[in-house]
Coordinates of C-alpha atoms and ligand atoms in Angstrom, one line a residue:
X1 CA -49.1 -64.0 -101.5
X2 CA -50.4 -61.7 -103.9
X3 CA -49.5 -63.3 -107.2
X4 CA -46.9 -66.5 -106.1
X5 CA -50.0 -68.5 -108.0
X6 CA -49.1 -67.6 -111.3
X7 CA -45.4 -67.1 -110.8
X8 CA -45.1 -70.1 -109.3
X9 CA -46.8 -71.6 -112.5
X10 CA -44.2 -70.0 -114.7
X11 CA -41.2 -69.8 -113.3
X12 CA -40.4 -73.6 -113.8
X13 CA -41.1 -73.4 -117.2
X14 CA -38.8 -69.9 -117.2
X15 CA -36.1 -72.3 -115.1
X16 CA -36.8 -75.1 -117.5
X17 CA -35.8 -72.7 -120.5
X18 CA -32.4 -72.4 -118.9
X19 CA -31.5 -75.4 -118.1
X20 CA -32.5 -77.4 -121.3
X21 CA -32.3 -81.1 -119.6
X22 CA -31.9 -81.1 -115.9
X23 CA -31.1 -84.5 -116.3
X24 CA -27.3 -83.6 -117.1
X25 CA -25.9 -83.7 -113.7
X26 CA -25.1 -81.2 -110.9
X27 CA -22.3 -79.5 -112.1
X28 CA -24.5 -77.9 -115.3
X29 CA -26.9 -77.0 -112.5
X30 CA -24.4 -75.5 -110.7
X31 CA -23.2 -73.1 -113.7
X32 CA -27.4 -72.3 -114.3
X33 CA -27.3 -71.3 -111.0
X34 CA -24.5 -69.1 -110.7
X35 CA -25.4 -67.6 -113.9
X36 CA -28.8 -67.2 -112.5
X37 CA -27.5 -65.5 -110.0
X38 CA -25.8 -63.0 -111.6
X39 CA -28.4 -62.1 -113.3
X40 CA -30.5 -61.6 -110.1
X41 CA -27.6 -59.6 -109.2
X42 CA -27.2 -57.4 -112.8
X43 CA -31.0 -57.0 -112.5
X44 CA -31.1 -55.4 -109.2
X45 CA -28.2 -53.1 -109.9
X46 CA -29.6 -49.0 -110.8
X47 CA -27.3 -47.9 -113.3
X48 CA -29.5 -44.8 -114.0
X49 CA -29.6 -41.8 -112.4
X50 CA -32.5 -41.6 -109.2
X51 CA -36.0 -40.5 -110.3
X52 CA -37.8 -39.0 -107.3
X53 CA -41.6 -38.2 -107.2
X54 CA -41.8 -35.1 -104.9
X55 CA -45.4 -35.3 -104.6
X56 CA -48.6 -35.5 -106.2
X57 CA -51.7 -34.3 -106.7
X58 CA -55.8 -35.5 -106.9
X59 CA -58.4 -33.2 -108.6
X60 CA -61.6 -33.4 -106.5
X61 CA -64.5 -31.8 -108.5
X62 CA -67.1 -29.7 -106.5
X63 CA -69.8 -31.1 -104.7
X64 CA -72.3 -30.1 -107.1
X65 CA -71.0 -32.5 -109.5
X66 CA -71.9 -35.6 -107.1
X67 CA -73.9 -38.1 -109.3
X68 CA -76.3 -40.7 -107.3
X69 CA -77.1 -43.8 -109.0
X70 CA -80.7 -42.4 -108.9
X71 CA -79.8 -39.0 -110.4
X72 CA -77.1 -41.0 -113.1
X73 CA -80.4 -42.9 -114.2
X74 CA -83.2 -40.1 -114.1
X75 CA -80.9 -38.3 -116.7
X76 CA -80.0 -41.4 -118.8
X77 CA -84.4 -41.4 -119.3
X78 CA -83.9 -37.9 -120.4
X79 CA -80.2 -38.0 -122.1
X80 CA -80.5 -41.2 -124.5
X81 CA -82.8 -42.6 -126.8
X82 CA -82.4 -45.6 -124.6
X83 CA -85.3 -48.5 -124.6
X84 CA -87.0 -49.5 -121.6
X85 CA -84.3 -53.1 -121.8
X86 CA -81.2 -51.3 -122.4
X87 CA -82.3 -48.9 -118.9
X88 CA -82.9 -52.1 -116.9
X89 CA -79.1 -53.3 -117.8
X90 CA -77.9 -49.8 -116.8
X91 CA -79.9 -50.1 -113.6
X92 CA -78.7 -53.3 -112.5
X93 CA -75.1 -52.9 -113.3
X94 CA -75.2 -49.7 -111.2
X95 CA -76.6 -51.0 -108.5
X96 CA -73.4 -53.8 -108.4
X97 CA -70.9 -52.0 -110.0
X98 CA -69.3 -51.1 -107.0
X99 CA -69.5 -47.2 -107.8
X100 CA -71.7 -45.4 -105.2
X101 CA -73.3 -42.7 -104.8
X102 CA -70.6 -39.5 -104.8
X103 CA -68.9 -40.1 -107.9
X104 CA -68.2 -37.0 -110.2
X105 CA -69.9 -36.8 -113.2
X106 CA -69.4 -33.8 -116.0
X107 CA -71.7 -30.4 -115.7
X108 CA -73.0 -31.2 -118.9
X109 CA -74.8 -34.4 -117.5
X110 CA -76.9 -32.1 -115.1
X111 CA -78.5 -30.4 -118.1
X112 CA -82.0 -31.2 -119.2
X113 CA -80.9 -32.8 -122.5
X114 CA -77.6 -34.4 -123.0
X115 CA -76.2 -31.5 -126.1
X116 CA -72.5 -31.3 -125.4
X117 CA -70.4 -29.1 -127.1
X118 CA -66.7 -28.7 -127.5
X119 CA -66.6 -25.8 -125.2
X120 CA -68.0 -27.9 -122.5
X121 CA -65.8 -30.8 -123.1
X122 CA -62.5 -28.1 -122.7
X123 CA -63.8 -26.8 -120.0
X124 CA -64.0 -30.2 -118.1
X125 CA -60.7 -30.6 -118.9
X126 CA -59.5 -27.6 -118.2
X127 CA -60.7 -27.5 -114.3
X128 CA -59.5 -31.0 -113.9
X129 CA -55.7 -30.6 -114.8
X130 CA -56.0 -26.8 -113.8
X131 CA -58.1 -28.2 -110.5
X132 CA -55.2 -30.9 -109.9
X133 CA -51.6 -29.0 -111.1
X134 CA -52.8 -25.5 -108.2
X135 CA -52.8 -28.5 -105.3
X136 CA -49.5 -29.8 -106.4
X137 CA -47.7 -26.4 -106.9
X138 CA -49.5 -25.0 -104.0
X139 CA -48.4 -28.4 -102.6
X140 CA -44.4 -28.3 -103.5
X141 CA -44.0 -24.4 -103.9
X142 CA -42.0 -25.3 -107.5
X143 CA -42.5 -22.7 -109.5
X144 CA -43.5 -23.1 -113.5
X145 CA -40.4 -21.6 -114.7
X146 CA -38.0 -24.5 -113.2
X147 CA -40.0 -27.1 -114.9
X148 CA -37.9 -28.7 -117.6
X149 CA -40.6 -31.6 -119.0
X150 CA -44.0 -31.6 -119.4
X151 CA -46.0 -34.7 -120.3
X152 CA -49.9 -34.8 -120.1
X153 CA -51.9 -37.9 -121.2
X154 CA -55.6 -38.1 -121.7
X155 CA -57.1 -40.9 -124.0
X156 CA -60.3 -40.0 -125.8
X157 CA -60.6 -36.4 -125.4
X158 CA -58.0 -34.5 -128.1
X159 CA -57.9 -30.8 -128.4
X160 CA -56.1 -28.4 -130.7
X161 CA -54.0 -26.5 -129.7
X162 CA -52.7 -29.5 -127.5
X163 CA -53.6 -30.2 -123.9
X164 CA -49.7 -29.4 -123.0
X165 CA -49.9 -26.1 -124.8
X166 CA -52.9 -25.4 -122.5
X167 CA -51.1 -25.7 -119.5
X168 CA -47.8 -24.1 -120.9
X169 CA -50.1 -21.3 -122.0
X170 CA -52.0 -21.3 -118.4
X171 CA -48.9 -21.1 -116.0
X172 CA -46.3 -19.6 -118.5
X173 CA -43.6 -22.6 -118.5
X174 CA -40.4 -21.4 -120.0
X175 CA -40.1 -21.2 -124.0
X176 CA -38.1 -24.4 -124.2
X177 CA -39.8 -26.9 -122.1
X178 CA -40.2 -30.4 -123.5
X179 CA -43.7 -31.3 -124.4
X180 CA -45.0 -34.5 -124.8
X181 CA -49.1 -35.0 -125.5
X182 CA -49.9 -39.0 -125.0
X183 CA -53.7 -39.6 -126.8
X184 CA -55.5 -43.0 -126.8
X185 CA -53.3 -44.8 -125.1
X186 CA -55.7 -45.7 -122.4
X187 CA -55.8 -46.5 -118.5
X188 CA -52.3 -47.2 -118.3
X189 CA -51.0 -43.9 -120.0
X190 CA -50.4 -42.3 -116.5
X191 CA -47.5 -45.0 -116.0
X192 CA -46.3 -45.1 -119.9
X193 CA -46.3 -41.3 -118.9
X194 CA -44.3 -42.0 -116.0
X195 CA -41.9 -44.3 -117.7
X196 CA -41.2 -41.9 -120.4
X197 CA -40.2 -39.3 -118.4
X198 CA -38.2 -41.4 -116.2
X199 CA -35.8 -42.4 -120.1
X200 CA -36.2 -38.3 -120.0
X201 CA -34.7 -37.8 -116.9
X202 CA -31.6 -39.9 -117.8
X203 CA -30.8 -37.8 -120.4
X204 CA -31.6 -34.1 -118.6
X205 CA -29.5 -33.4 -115.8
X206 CA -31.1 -31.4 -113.1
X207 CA -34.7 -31.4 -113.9
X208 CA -38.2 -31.7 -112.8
X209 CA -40.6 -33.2 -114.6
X210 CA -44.4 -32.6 -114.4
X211 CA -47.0 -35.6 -115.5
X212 CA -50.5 -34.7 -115.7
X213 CA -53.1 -37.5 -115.9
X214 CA -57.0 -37.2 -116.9
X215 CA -60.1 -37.6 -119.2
X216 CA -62.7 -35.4 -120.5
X217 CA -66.4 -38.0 -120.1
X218 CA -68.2 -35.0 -121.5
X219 CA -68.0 -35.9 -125.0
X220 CA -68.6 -39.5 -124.7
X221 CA -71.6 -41.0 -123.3
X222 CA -72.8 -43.4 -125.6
X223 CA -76.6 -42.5 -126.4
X224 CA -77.3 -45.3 -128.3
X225 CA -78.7 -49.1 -128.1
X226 CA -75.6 -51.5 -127.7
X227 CA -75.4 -53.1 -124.4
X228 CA -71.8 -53.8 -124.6
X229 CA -71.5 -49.9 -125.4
X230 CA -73.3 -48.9 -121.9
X231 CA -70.7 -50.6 -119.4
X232 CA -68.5 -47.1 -120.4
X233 CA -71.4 -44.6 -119.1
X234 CA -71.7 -47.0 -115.5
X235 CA -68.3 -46.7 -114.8
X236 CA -66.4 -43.9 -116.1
X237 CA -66.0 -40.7 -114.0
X238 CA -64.1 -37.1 -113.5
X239 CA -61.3 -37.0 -112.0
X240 CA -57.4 -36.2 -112.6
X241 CA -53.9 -36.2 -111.0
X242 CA -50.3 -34.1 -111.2
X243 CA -47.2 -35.8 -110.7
X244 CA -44.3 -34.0 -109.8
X245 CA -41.1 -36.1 -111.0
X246 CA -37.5 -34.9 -110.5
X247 CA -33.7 -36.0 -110.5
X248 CA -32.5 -33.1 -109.0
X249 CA -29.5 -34.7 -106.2
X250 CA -31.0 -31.7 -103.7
X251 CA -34.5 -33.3 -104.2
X252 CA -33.7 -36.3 -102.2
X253 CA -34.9 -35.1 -98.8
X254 CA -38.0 -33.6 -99.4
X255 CA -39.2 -35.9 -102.2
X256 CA -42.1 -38.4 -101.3
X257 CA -41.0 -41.3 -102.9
X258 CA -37.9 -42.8 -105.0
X259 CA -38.9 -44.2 -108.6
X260 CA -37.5 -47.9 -108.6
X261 CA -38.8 -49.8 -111.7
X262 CA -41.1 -49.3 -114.5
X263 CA -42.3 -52.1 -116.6
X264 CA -44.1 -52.0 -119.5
X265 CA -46.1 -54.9 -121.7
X266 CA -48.6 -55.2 -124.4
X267 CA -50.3 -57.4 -126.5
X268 CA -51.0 -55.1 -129.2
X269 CA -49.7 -58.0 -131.8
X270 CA -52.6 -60.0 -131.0
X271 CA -55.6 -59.1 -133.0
X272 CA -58.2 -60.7 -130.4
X273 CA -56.3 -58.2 -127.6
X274 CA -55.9 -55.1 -129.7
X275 CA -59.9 -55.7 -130.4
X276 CA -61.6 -56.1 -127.4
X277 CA -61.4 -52.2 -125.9
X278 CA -62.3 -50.4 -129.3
X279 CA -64.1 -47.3 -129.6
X280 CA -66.5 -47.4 -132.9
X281 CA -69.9 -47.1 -134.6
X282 CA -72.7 -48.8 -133.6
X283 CA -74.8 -50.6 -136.3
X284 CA -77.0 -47.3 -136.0
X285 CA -74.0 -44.9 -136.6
X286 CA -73.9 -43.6 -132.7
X287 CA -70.1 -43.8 -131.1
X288 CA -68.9 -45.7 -127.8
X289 CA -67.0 -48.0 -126.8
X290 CA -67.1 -51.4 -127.6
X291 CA -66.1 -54.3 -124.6
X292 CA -65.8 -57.6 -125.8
X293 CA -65.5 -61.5 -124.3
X294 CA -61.8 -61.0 -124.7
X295 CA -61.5 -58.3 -122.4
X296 CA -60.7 -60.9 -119.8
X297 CA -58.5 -63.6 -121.6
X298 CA -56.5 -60.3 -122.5
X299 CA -55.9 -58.8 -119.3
X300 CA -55.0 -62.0 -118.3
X301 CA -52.4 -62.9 -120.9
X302 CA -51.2 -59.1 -120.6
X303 CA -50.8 -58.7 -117.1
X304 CA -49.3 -62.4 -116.6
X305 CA -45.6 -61.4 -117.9
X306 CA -45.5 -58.2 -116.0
X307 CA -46.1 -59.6 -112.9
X308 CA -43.4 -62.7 -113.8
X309 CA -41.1 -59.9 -114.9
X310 CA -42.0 -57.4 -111.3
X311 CA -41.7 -61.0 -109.4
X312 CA -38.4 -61.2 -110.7
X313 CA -37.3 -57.4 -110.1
X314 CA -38.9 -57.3 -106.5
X315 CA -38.8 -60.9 -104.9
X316 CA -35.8 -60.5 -102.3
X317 CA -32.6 -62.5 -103.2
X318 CA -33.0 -65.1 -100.7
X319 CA -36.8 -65.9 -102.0
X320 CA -34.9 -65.9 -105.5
X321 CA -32.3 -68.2 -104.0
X322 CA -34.3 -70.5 -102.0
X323 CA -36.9 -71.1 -104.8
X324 CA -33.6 -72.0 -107.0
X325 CA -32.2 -74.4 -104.5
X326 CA -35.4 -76.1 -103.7
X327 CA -35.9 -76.7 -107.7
X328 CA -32.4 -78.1 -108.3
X329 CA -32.7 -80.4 -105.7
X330 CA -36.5 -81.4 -106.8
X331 CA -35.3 -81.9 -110.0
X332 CA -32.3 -84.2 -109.1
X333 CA -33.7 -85.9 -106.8
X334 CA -37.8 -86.7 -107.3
X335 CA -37.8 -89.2 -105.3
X336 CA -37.6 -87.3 -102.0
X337 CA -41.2 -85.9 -102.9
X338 CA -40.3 -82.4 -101.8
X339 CA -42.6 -79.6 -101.8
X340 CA -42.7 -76.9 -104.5
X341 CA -41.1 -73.3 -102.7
X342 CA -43.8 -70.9 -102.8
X343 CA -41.7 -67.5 -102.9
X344 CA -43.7 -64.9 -100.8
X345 CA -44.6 -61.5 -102.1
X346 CA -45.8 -60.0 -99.0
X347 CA -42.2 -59.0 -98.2
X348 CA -41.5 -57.8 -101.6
X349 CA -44.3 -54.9 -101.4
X350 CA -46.1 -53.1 -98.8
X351 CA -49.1 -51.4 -101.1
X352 CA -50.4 -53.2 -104.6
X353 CA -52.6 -50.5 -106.1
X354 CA -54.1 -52.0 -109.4
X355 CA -56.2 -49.8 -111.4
X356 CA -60.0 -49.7 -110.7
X357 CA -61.1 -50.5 -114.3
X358 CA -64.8 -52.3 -113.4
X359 CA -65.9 -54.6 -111.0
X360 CA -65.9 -57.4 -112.9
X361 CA -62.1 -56.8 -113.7
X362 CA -61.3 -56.2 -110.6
X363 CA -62.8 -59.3 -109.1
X364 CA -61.1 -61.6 -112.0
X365 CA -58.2 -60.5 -111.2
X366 CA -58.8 -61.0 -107.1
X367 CA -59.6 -64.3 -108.5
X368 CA -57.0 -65.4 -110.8
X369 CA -54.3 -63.9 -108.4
X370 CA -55.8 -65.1 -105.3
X371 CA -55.5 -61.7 -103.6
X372 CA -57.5 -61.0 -100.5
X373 CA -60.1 -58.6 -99.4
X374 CA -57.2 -56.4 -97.9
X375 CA -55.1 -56.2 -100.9
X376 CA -57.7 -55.2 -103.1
X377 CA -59.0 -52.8 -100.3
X378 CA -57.7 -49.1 -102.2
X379 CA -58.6 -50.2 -105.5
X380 CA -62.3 -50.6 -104.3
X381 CA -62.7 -47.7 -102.4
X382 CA -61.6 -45.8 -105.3
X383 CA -63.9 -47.3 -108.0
X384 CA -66.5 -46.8 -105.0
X385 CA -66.0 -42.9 -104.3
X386 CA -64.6 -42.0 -107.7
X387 CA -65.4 -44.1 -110.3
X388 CA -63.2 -45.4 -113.0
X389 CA -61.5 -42.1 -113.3
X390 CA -59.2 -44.1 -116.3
X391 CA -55.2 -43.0 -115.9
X392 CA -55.5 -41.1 -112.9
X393 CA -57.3 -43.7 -110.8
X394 CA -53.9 -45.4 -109.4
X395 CA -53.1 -42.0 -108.2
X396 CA -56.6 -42.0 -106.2
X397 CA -55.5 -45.5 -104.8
X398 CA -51.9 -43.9 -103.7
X399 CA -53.7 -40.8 -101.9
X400 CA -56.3 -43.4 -100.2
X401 CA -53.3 -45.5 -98.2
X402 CA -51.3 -42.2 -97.4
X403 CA -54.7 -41.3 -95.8
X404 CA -55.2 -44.3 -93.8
X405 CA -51.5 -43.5 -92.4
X406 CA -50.0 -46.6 -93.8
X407 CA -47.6 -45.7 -96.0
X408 CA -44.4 -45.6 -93.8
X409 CA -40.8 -44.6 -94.7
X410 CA -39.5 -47.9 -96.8
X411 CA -42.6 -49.1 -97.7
X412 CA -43.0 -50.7 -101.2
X413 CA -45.6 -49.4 -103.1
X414 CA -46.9 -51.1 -106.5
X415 CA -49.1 -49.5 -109.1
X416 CA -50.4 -52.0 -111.8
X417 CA -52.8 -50.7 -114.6
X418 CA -53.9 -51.9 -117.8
X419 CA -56.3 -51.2 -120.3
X420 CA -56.9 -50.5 -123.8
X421 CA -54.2 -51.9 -126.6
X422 CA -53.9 -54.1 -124.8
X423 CA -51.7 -52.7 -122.4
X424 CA -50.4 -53.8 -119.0
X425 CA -47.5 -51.1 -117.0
X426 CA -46.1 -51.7 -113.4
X427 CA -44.6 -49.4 -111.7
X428 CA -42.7 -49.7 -107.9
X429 CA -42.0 -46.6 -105.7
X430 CA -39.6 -46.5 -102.5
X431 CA -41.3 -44.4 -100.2
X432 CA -38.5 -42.2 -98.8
X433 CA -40.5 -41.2 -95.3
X434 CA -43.4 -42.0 -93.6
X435 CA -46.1 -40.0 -95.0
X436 CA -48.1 -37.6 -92.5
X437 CA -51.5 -35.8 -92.6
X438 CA -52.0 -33.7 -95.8
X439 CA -55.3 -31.3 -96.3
X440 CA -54.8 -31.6 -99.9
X441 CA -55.4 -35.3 -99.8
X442 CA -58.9 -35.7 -101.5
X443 CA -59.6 -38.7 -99.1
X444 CA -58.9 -36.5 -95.7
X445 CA -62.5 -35.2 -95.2
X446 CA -63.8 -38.3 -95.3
X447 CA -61.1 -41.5 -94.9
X448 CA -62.7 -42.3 -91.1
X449 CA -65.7 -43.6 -93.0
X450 CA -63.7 -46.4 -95.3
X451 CA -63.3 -48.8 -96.0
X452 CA -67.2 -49.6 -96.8
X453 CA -68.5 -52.6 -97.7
X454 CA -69.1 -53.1 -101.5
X455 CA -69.5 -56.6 -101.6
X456 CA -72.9 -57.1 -103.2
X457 CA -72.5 -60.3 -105.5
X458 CA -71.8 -60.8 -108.9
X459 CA -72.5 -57.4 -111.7
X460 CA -74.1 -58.7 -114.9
X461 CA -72.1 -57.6 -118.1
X462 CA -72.8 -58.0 -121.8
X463 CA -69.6 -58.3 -123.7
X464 CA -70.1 -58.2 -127.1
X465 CA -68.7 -61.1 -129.0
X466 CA -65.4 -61.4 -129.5
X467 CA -64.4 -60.3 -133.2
X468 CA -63.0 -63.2 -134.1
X469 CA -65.1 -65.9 -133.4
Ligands
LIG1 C1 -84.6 -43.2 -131.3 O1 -84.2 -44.5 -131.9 C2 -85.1 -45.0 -132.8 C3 -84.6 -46.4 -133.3 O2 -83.2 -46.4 -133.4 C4 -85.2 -44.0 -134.0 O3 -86.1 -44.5 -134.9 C5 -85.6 -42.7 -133.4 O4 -85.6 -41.7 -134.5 C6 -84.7 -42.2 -132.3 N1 -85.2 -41.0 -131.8 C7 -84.4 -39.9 -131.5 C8 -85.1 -38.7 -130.9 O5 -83.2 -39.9 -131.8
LIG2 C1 -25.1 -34.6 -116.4 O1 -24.4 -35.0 -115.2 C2 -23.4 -35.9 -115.4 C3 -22.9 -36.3 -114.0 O2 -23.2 -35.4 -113.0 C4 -22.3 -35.2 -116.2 O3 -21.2 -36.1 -116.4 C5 -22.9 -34.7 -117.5 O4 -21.9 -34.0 -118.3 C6 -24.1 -33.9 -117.3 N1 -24.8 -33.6 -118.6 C7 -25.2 -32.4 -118.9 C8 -25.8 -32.4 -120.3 O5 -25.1 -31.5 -118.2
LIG3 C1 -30.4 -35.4 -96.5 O1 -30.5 -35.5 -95.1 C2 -29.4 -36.2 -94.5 C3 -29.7 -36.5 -93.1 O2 -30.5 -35.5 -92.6 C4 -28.1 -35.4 -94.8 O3 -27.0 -36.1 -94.2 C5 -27.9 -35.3 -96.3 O4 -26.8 -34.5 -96.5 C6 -29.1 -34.6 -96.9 N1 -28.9 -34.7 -98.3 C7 -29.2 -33.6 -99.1 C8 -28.9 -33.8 -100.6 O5 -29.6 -32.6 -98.7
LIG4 C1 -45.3 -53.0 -127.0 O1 -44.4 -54.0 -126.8 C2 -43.3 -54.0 -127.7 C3 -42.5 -55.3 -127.4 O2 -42.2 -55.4 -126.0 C4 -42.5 -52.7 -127.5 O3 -41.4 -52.7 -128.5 C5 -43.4 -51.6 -127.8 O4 -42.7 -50.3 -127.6 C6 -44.6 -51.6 -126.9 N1 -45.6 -50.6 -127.3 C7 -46.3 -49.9 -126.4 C8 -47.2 -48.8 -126.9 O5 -46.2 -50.1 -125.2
LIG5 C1 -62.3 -47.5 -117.5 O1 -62.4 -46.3 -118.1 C2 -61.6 -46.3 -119.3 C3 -61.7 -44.9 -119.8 O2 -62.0 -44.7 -121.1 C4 -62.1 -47.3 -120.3 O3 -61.2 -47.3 -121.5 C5 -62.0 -48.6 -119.7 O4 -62.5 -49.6 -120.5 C6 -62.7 -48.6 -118.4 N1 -62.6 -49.9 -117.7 C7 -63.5 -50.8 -117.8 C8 -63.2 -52.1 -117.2 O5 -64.6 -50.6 -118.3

């Protein structure tokens, strides 16, 4: 159901592709089918070595860091030189940006004048993936030592030395762990992360891998007058996640879920996409970032080949086969009127867990892809309690389902994120049992009191204009 809308829109034209003229008789259709077939067939083969994830792990910052909407705007009066206009945007976006009123902000926001300093923006950091990696080796009992690659990613905050050599440094890794330090690369680093070290894994027998997912906001509240440039300081939050990756054969029965695909697209060719997620001046010389009117068209466009490409990797074979049949024989014969095949998705996967982004993403894409309230369920509860929390927030999403019990042994799960570049990564687990109770879960306090109701009409948003018109 989820996304048989625009699938259905391109697979004919993908069909099409193949088989040139459909006018040349059955036995060409025949050979297009077979062939088609054993595609389906090569495509769902694993070649690769298994990637398990073992478990994982949610930061969730101390109460004391809980930000109101009313406290977020009595310290934007004192914070930014912000006019009397650009505070009445902020208000009314925060009032329907779906973010209420628990979300983490940094300790530097609780300050009586927004000053932040480099120490302040570490230290953020620091409790985050520190905060985060103690659940998950608490969590898992692996000890440092064992840990064979090490990848963190974090997007606008950079530090030197590296935010890998911090953690080396902090739990004493071996000498020859592999590092990797992913900047920029925006909300969908955490599964470019997790893609990477799935090519590692092929490649080092016997390993564990550790990905570590976050931000540092302390740096980067925009002070200045460009409504466009506000959105960033409604929606983006504290938060961070550790991912415990292995291949190790003995790591199949205790591991949480099994890796099955990752898929990875971007636009970055297009110069309206690459623009419309840029950090920059404004005309005054004061840094944020910039969302444009393309934001939308480039999700869109970016998003729309992964899901044909996942559609393709998950769809069961006999969805595959009956959408093939029922094509052929449309095509032959038209003049039996038959009815399109609408695959359906709801087999293929049990949990879709697209990144939180904004509310105005989120409800395009509801739109576009004709999900429903259900579906989108995790991802709002997550903007809702934690904010856009960038890479980490899929992992925020994961932890909300295992805490409503409903991720059972089998179960499909989908995470789908996208941002900056622009960039769109899919990634589909197996869960490998039925996941129980877990104190560590940041949702377990409270999960009784979700889902809450967050529907309260449109958010107004000022894009600035697109860069190329
Ligand atoms: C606030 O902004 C105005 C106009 O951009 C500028 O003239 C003024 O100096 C700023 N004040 C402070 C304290 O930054
Ligand atoms: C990794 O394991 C495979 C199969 O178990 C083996 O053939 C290969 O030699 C191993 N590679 C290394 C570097 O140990
Ligand atoms: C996993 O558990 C199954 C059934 O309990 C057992 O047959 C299998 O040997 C175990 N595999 C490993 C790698 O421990
Ligand atoms: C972007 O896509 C191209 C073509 O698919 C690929 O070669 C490249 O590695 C991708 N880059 C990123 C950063 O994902
Ligand atoms: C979510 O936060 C990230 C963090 O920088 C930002 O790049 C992205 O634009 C935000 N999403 C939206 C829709 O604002």
């Amino acid at each position: 159901m989820f996304i048989w809308n625009l699938n259905l829109k391109d697979l004919p034209e993908f069909l099409t592709h193949l088989t040139l003229n459909s006018n040349t008789g059955v036995m060409y259709s025949a050979l297009v089918m077979c062939l088609f077939l054993l595609l389906c067939f090569a495509m769902n083969r694993e070649t690769s070595c298994k990637v398990y994830l073992i478990d994982f792990a949610c930061y969730k910052p101390p109460n004391s860091q809980k930000c109101s909407k009313e406290l977020v705007m009595k310290q934007a009066r004192q914070h930014g030189n912000y006019t009397e206009e650009v505070l009445q945007f902020m208000k009314n976006f925060m009032e329907r940006g779906g973010i209420g009123d628990s979300a983490y902000l940094a300790e530097t926001f609780f300050k009586p004048s927004y000053k932040p300093l480099m120490k302040d923006a570490r230290r953020e950091v620091e409790m985050a993936i520190f905060g985060s990696l103690d659940k998950l080796l608490g969590k898992t009992g692996v000890r440092t030592d064992n840990i064979g690659i090490l990848i963190v990613n974090c997007c606008i905050y950079n530090s030197v030395p590296s935010l890998t050599s911090m953690i080396v440094n902090q739990y004493k890794f071996r000498e020859n762990v592999i590092t990797y330090n992913l900047v920029g690369m925006g909300c969908t680093a955490g599964l470019l992360a997790t893609g990477l070290a799935k090519q590692l894994l092929q490649v080092h027998n016997n390993s564990y891998a550790l990905i570590v997912s976050t931000e540092s906001i302390t740096e980067n509240c925009y002070v200045g007058r460009d409504r466009s440039k506000i959105i960033i300081n409604c929606l983006f939050r504290v938060g961070g996640a550790a991912i415990l990756l292995s291949n190790r054969p003995s790591d199949h029965n205790n591991s949480k879920y099994e890796l099955l695909h990752a898929i990875h697209d971007n636009t970055s060719s297009s110069d309206r996409f690459y623009n419309c997620i840029r950090r920059e001046e404004d005309s005054a010389g004061i840094i944020g970032v910039t969302i444009n009117r393309d934001l939308l068209a480039a999700a869109i466009a970016t998003i729309k080949p992964n899901l044909i490409a996942v559609g393709h990797l998950i769809l069961p074979i006999r969805e595959k086969l009956s959408y093939l049949i029922n094509y052929i024989i449309r095509k032959l014969l038209p003049s039996l009127n038959i009815q399109q095949y609408i695959p359906n998705y709801n087999n293929a996967v049990d949990h879709f867990l697209p990144h939180v982004g904004g509310k105005p993403v989120l409800d395009d894409l509801q739109r576009t892809l004709r999900l429903s309230d259900d579906v989108m369920e995790a991802s709002r509860m997550t903007l809702y309690r934690y904010g856009n929390t960038s890479s980490s927030s899929i992992w925020y999403e994961l932890a909300y389902v295992e805490a409503k019990g409903r991720v059972k042994e089998g179960n499909k799960v989908w995470q789908l994120a996208f941002g900056s570049g622009f960039k769109c990564s899919s990634v589909i687990w197996r869960a490998m049992k039925t996941v129980d109770h877990d104190e560590y879960n940041p949702w377990t306090d409270e999960i009784t009191g979700f889902p809450v109701n967050v529907n309260c009409g449109p958010v107004p948003v000022d894009f600035a204009p697109s860069k190329l018109n």
